[in-house]
GROMACS .gro file of C-alpha atoms in nm:
model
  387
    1UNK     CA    1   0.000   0.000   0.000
    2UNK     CA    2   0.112   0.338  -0.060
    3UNK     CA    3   0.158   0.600   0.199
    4UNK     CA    4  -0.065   0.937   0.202
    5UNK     CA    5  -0.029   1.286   0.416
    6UNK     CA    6  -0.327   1.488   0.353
    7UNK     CA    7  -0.325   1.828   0.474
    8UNK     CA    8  -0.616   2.026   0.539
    9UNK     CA    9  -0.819   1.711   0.597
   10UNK     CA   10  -1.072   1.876   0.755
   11UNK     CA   11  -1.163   2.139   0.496
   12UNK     CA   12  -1.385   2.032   0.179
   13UNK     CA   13  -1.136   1.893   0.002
   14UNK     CA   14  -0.971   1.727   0.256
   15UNK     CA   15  -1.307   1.552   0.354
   16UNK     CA   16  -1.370   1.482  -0.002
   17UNK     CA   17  -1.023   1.287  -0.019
   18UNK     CA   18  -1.095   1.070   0.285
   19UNK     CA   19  -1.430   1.005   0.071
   20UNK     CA   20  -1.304   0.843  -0.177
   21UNK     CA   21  -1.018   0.675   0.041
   22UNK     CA   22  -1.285   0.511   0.228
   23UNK     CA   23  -1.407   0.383  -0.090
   24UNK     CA   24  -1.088   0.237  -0.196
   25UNK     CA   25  -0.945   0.114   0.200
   26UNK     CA   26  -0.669  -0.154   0.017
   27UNK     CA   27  -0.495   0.153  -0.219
   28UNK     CA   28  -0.337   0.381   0.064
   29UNK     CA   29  -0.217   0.400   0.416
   30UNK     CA   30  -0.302   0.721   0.608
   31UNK     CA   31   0.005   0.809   0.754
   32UNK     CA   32  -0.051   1.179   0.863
   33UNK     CA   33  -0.345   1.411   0.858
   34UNK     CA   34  -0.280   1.801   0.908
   35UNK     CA   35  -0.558   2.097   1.004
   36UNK     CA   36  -0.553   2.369   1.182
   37UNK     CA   37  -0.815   2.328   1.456
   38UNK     CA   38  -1.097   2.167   1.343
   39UNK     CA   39  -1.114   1.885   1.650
   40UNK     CA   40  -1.444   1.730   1.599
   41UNK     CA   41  -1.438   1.664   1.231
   42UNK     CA   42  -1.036   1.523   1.279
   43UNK     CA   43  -1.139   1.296   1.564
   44UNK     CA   44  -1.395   1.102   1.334
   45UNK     CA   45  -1.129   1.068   1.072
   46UNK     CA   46  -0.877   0.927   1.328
   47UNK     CA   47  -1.094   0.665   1.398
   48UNK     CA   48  -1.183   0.594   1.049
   49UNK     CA   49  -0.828   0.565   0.920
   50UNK     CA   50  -0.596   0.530   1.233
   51UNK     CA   51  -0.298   0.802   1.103
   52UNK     CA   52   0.028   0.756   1.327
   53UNK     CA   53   0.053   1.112   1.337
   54UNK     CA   54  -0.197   1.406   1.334
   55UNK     CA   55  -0.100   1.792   1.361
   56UNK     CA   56  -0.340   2.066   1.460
   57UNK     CA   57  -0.155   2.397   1.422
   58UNK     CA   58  -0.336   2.580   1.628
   59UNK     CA   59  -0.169   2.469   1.944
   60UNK     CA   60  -0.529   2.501   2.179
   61UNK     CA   61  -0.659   2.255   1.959
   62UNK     CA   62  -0.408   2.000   1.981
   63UNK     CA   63  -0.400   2.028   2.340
   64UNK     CA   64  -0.774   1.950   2.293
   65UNK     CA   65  -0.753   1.649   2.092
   66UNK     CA   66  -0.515   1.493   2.298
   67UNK     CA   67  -0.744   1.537   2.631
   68UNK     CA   68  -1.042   1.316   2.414
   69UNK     CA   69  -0.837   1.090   2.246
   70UNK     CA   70  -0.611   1.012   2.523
   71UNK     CA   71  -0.729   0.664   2.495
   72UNK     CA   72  -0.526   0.584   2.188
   73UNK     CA   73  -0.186   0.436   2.173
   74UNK     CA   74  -0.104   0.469   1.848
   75UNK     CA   75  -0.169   0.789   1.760
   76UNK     CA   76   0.070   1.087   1.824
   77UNK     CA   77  -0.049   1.478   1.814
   78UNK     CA   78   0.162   1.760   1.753
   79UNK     CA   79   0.101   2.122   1.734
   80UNK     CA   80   0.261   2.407   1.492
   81UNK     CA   81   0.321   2.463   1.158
   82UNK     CA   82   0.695   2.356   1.214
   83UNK     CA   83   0.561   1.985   1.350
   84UNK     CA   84   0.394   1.957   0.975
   85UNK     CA   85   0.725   1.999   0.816
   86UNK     CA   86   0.935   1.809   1.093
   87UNK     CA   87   0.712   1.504   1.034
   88UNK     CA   88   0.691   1.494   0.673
   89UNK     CA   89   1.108   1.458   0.698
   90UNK     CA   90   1.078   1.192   0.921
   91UNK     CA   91   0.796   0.979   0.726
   92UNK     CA   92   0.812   1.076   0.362
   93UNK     CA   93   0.527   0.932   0.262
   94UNK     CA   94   0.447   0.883  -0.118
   95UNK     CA   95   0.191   1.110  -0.180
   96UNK     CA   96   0.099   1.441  -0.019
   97UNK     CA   97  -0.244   1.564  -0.076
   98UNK     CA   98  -0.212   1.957  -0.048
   99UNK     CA   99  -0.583   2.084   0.043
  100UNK     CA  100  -0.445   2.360   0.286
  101UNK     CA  101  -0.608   2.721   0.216
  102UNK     CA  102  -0.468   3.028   0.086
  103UNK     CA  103  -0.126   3.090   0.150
  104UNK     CA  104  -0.065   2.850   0.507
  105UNK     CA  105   0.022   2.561   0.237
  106UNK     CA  106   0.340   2.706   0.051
  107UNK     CA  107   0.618   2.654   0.264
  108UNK     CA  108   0.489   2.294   0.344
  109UNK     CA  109   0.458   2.154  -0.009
  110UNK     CA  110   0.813   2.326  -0.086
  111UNK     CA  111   0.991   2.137   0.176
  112UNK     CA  112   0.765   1.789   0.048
  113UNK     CA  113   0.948   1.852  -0.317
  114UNK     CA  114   1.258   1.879  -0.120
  115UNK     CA  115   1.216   1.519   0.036
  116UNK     CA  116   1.097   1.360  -0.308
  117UNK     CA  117   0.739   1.375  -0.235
  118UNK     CA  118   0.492   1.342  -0.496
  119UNK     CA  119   0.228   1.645  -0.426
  120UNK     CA  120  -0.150   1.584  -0.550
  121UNK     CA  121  -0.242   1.989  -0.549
  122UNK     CA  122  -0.546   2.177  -0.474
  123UNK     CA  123  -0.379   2.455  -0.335
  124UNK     CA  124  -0.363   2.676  -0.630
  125UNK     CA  125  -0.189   2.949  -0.461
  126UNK     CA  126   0.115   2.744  -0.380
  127UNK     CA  127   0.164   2.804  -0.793
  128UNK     CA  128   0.057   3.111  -0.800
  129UNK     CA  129   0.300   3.261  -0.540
  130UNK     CA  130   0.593   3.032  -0.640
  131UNK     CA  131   0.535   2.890  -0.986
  132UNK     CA  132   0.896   2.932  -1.056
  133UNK     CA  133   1.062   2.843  -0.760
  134UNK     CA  134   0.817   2.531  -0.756
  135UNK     CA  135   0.896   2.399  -1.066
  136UNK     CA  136   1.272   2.425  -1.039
  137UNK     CA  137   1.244   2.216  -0.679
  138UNK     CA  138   1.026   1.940  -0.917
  139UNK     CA  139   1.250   1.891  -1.153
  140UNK     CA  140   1.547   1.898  -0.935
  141UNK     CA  141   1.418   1.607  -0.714
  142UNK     CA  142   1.183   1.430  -0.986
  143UNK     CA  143   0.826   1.484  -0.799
  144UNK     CA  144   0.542   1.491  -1.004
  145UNK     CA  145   0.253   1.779  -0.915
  146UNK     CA  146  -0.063   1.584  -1.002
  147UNK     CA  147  -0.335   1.844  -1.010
  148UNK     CA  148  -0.691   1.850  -0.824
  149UNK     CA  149  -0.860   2.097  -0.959
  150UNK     CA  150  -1.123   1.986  -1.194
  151UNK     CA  151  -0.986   2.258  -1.474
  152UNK     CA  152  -0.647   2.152  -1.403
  153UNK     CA  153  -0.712   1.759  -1.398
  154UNK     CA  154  -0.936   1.815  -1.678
  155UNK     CA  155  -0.618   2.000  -1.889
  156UNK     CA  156  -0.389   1.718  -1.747
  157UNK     CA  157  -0.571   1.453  -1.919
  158UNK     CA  158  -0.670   1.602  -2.246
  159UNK     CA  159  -0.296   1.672  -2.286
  160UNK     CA  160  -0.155   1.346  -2.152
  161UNK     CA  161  -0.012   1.172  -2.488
  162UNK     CA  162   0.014   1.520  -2.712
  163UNK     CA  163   0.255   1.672  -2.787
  164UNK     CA  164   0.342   1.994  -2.705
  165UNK     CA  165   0.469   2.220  -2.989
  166UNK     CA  166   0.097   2.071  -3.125
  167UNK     CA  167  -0.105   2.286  -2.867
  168UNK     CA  168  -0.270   2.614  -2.965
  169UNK     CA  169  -0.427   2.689  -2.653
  170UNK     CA  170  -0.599   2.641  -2.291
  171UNK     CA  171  -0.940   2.710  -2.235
  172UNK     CA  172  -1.051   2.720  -1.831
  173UNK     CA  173  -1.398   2.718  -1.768
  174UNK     CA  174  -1.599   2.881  -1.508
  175UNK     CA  175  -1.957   2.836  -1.394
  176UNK     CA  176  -2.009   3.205  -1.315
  177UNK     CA  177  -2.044   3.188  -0.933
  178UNK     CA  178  -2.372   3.265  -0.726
  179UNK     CA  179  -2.355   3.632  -0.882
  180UNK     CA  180  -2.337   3.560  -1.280
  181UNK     CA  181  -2.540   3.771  -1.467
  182UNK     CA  182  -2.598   4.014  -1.193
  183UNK     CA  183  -2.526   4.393  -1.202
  184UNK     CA  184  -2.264   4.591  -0.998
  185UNK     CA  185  -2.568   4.784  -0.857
  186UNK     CA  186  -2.696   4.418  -0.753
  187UNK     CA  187  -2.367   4.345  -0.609
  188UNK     CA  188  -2.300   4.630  -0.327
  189UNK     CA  189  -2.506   4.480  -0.023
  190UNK     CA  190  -2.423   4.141  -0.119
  191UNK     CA  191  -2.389   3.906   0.185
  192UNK     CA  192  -2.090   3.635   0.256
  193UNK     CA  193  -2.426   3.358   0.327
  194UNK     CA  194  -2.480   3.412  -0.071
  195UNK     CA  195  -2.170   3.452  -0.174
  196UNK     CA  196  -2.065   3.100  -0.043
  197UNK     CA  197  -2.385   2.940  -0.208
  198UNK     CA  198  -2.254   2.817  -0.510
  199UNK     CA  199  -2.496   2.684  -0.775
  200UNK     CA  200  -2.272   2.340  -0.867
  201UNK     CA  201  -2.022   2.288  -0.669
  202UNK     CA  202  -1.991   2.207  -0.267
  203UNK     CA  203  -1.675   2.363  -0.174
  204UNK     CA  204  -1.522   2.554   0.149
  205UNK     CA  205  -1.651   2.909   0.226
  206UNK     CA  206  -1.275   3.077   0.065
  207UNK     CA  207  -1.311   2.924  -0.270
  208UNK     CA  208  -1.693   2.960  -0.305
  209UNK     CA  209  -1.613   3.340  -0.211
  210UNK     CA  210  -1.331   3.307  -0.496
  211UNK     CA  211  -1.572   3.177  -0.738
  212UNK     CA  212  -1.818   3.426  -0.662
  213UNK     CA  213  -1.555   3.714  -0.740
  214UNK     CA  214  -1.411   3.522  -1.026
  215UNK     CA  215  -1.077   3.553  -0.891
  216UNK     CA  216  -1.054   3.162  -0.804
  217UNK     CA  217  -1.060   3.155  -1.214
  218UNK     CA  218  -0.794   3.445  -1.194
  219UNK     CA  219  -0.570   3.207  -1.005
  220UNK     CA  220  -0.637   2.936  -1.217
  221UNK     CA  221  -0.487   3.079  -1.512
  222UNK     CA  222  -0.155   3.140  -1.267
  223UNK     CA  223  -0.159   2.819  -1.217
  224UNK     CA  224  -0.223   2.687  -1.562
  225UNK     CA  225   0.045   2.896  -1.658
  226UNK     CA  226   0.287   2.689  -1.413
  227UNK     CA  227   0.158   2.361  -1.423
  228UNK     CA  228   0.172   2.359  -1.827
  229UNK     CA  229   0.419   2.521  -1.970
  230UNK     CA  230   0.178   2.795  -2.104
  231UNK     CA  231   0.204   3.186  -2.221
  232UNK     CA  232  -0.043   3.433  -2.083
  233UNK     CA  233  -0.210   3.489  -2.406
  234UNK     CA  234  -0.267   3.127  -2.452
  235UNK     CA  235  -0.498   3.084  -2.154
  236UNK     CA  236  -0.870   3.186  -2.265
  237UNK     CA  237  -1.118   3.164  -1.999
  238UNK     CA  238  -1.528   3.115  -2.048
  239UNK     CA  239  -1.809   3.064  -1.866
  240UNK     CA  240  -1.961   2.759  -1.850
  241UNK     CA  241  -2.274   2.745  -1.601
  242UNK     CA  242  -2.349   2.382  -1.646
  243UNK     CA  243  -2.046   2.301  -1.523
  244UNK     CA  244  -2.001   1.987  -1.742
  245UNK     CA  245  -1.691   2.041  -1.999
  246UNK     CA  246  -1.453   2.072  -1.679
  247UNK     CA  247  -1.196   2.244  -1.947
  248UNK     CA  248  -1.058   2.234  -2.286
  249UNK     CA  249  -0.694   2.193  -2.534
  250UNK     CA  250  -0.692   2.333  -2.873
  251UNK     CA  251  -0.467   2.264  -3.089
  252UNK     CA  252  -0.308   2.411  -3.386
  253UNK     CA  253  -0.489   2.189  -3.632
  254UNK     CA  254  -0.836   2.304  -3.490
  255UNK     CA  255  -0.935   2.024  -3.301
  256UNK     CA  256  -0.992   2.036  -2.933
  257UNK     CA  257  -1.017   1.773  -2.677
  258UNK     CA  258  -1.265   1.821  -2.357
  259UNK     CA  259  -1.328   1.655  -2.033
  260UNK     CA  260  -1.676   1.626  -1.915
  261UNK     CA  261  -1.795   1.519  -1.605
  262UNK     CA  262  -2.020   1.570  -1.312
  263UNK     CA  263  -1.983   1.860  -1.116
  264UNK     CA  264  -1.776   1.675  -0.791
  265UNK     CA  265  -1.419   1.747  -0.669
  266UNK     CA  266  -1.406   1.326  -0.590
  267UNK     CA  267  -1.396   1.280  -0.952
  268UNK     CA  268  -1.072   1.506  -1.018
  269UNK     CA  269  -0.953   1.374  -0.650
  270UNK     CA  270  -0.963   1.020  -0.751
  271UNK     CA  271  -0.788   1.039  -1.063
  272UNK     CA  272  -0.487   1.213  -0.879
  273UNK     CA  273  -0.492   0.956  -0.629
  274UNK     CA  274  -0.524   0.642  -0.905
  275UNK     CA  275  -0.273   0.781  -1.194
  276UNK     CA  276  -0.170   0.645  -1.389
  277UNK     CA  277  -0.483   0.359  -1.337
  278UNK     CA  278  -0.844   0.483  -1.289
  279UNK     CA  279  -1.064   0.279  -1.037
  280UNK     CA  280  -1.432   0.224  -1.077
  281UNK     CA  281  -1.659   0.485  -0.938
  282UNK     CA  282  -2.001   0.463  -0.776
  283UNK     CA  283  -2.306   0.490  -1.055
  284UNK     CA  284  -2.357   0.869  -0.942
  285UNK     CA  285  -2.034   0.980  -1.085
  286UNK     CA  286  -2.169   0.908  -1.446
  287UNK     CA  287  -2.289   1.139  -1.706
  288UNK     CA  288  -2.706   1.079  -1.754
  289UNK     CA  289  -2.629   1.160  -2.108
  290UNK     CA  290  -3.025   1.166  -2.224
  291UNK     CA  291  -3.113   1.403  -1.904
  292UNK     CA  292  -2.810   1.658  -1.955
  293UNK     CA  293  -2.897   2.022  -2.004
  294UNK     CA  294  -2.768   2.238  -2.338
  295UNK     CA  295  -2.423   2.349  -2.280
  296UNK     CA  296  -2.371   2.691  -2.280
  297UNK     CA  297  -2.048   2.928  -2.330
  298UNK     CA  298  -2.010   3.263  -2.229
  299UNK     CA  299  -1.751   3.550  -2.197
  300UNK     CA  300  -1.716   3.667  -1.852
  301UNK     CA  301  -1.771   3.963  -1.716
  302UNK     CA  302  -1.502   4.119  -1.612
  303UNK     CA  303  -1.573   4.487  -1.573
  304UNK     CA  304  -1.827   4.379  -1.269
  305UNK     CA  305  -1.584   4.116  -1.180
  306UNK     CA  306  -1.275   4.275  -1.239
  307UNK     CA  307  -1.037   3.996  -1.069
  308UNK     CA  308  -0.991   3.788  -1.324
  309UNK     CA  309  -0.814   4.064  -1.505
  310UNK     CA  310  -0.608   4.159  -1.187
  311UNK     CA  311  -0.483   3.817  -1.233
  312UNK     CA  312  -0.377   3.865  -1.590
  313UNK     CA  313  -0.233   4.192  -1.525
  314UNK     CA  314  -0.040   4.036  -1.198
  315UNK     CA  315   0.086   3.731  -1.443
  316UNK     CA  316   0.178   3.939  -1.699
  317UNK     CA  317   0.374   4.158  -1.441
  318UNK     CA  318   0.595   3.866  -1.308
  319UNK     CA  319   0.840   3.892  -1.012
  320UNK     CA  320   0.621   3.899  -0.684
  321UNK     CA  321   0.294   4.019  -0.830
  322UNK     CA  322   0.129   3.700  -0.816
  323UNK     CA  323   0.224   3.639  -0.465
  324UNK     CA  324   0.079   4.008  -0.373
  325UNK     CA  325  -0.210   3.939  -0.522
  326UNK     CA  326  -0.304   3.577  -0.398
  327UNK     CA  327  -0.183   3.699  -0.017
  328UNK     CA  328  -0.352   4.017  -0.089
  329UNK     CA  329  -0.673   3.820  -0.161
  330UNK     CA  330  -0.694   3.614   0.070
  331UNK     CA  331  -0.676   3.852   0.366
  332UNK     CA  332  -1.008   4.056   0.190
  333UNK     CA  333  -1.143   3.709   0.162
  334UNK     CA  334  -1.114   3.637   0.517
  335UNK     CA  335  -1.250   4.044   0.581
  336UNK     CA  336  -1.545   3.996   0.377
  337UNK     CA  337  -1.651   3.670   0.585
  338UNK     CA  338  -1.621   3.859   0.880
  339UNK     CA  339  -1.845   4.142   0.744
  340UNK     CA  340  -1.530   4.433   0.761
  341UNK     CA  341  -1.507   4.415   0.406
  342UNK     CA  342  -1.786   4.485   0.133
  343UNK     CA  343  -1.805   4.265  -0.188
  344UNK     CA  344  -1.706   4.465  -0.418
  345UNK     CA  345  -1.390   4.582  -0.269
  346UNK     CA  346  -1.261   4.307  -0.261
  347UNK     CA  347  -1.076   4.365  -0.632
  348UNK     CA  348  -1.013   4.758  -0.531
  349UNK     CA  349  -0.777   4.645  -0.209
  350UNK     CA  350  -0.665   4.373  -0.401
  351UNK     CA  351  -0.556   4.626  -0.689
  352UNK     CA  352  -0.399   4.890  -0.458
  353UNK     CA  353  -0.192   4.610  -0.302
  354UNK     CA  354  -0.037   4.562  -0.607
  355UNK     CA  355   0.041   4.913  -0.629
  356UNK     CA  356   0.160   4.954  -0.287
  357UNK     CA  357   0.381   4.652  -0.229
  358UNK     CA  358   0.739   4.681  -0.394
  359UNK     CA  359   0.824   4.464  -0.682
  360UNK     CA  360   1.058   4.170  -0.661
  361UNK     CA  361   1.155   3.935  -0.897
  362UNK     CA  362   1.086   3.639  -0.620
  363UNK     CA  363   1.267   3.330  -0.733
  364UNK     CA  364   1.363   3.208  -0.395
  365UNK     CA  365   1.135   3.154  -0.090
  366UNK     CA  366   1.333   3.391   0.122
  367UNK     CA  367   1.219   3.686  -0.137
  368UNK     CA  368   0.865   3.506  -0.189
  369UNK     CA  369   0.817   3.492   0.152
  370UNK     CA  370   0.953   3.879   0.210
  371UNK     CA  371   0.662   3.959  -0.020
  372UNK     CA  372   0.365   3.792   0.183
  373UNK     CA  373   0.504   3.958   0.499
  374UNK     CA  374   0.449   4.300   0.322
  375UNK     CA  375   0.115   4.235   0.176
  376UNK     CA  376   0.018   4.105   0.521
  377UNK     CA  377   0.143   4.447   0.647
  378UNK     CA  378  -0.039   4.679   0.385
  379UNK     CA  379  -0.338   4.551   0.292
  380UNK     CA  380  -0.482   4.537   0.689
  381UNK     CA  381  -0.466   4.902   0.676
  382UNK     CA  382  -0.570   4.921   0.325
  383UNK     CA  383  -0.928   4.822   0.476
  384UNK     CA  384  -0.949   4.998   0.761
  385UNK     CA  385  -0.915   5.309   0.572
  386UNK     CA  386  -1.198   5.153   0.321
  387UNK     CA  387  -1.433   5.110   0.609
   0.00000   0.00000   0.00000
């Protein structure tokens, strides 16, 4: 059996992997599960799959976890974002699922590159802050970065077998979010309960907020850009409510391949998990093809969702733009939950962020990782004075 680390195993995607490990108990070992304080939901998947080592890194909740599950033996709990990285050295296992949030997951997943572990990634902003640094530490140890998006995954297998010279370009589609169609004037007294109500997809309140700003789609085409080899100007984006064709290759000669699906993150989850096999899924995870809705394309709108275009403009910019804008975001994410930020200023903090933070080219982590520190220091203010 192979070994698995999944971190963030508490948040949507994280439960959605232990889904479809449950469904498959003979294919992987949990070795270590990672959150950050979510004790209930961890306990029940310590019983399920019996880890050998679970971190909380919020140290209050560790000390709570140990108190109920004092009981067991075999189980050891640590606290701290350090005990993540100090016990993937020690076990290496030989996959690391990456379903952390925001910008908590980067320095983990570089130091699993650096100890040869394969990384199955749904942490888009690990790319999109350190795309080349990331990519240089891959190639350097030979780790594949299996993708979990279902754009990504959806890219990664109409590719597999071309060739690349042959490819004309990506398209990434997007459902439009709880808010498609509506009006700016719709828009200003819109509340985080609707914003995290997305129409297809069950997903954690951050990314349902991203999807509802179109900036998770903004990332996206970061991370395309990383993950594939891509220019800019060869990533097209279009909306896609239906949420069926999960994304799209064209190629030079005109044709283009799609992958269609269901609209579930175990689909995209599994495949990462089974590559280069596919296992058998349950019936529900198949197409009704006589009961499936017209498929519909659409351009986005990106003048009342202008974050999409921040992310092309930060791409295009290079250096540490990218990072400014992903840290950037997800601090007015985490405002606009808490009701200190409106909607739909989200992309105007975002935007003066990238004006306000210095440019750096950011290859290595040291310089990434100056770059979050001074987003983290702006953009606080940036909303206060908003407010």
């Amino acid at each position: 059996m192979k070994r698995i680390a999944i971190l963030g195993s508490t948040g949507s995607v994280g439960k959605q992997t232990c889904a479809v490990l449950s469904r498959y108990p003979d294919k992987y070992r949990v070795e270590i599960l990672v959150a950050r304080q979510s004790v209930d939901v961890i306990e029940q998947q310590i019983k399920e799959f019996s880890p050998r080592w679970v971190v909380l890194t919020e140290p209050a909740a560790a000390h709570a976890l140990k108190n109920r599950i004092s009981h067991l033996d075999n189980v050891e709990i640590l606290s701290g974002v350090q005990a993540v990285i100090q016990v993937l050295e020690h076990v290496r296992p030989d996959l690391l699922v990456a379903a952390m949030v925001g910008s908590s997951g980067l320095l983990p997943v570089v130091k699993a590159i650096e100890y040869g572990i394969d990384i199955a990634l749904a942490n888009k902003e690990v790319l999109v802050m350190a795309g080349a640094l990331i990519n240089r530490l891959r190639r350097k140890h030979n780790v594949r970065i299996l993708p979990l998006d279902s754009e990504h995954s959806a890219i990664f297998q109409c590719l597999s077998g071309t060739q690349h010279q042959d490819l004309k370009r990506i398209v990434l589609t997007a459902s439009g979010g709880p808010f498609r169609g509506r009006t700016v004037r719709e828009l200003k007294a819109v509340t985080p309960a609707e914003a995290v109500a997305h129409p297809n997809w069950s997903m954690g309140a951050k990314i349902s907020v991203d999807s509802a700003t179109l900036m998770n789609k903004g990332l996206e085409v970061i991370e395309a850009h990383w993950l594939f080899g891509v220019h800019v100007d060869q990533i097209k984006v279009l909306v896609h409510p239906q949420s069926i064709v999960h994304s799209m290759v064209e190629f030079k000669d005109g044709s283009v391949l799609a992958q269609l699906g269901v609209p579930s993150m175990e689909l995209p989850i599994q495949l990462a998990l089974s590559w280069p096999e596919r296992w058998s899924s349950p019936d529900e995870y198949f197409v009704d093809w006589l009961n499936l809705p017209s498929l519909t394309f659409e351009a986005p709108d990106n003048e009342t969702f202008p974050c999409l275009n921040l992310a092309y403009q930060a791409l295009r910019a290079g250096g540490n733009a990218p990072t400014v804008l992903s840290v950037a975001n997800d601090i007015c994410v985490e405002a606009f939950l808490e009701t200190r930020l409106e909607f739909l200023m989200i992309p105007q903090v975002i935007e003066m962020a990238l004006a306000s933070v210095p440019h750096r080219e950011a290859l290595e982590l040291d310089e990434i990782l100056t770059s979050v520190a001074a987003t983290k220091e702006i953009v606080p203010g940036v909303i206060n004075n908003m407010r």
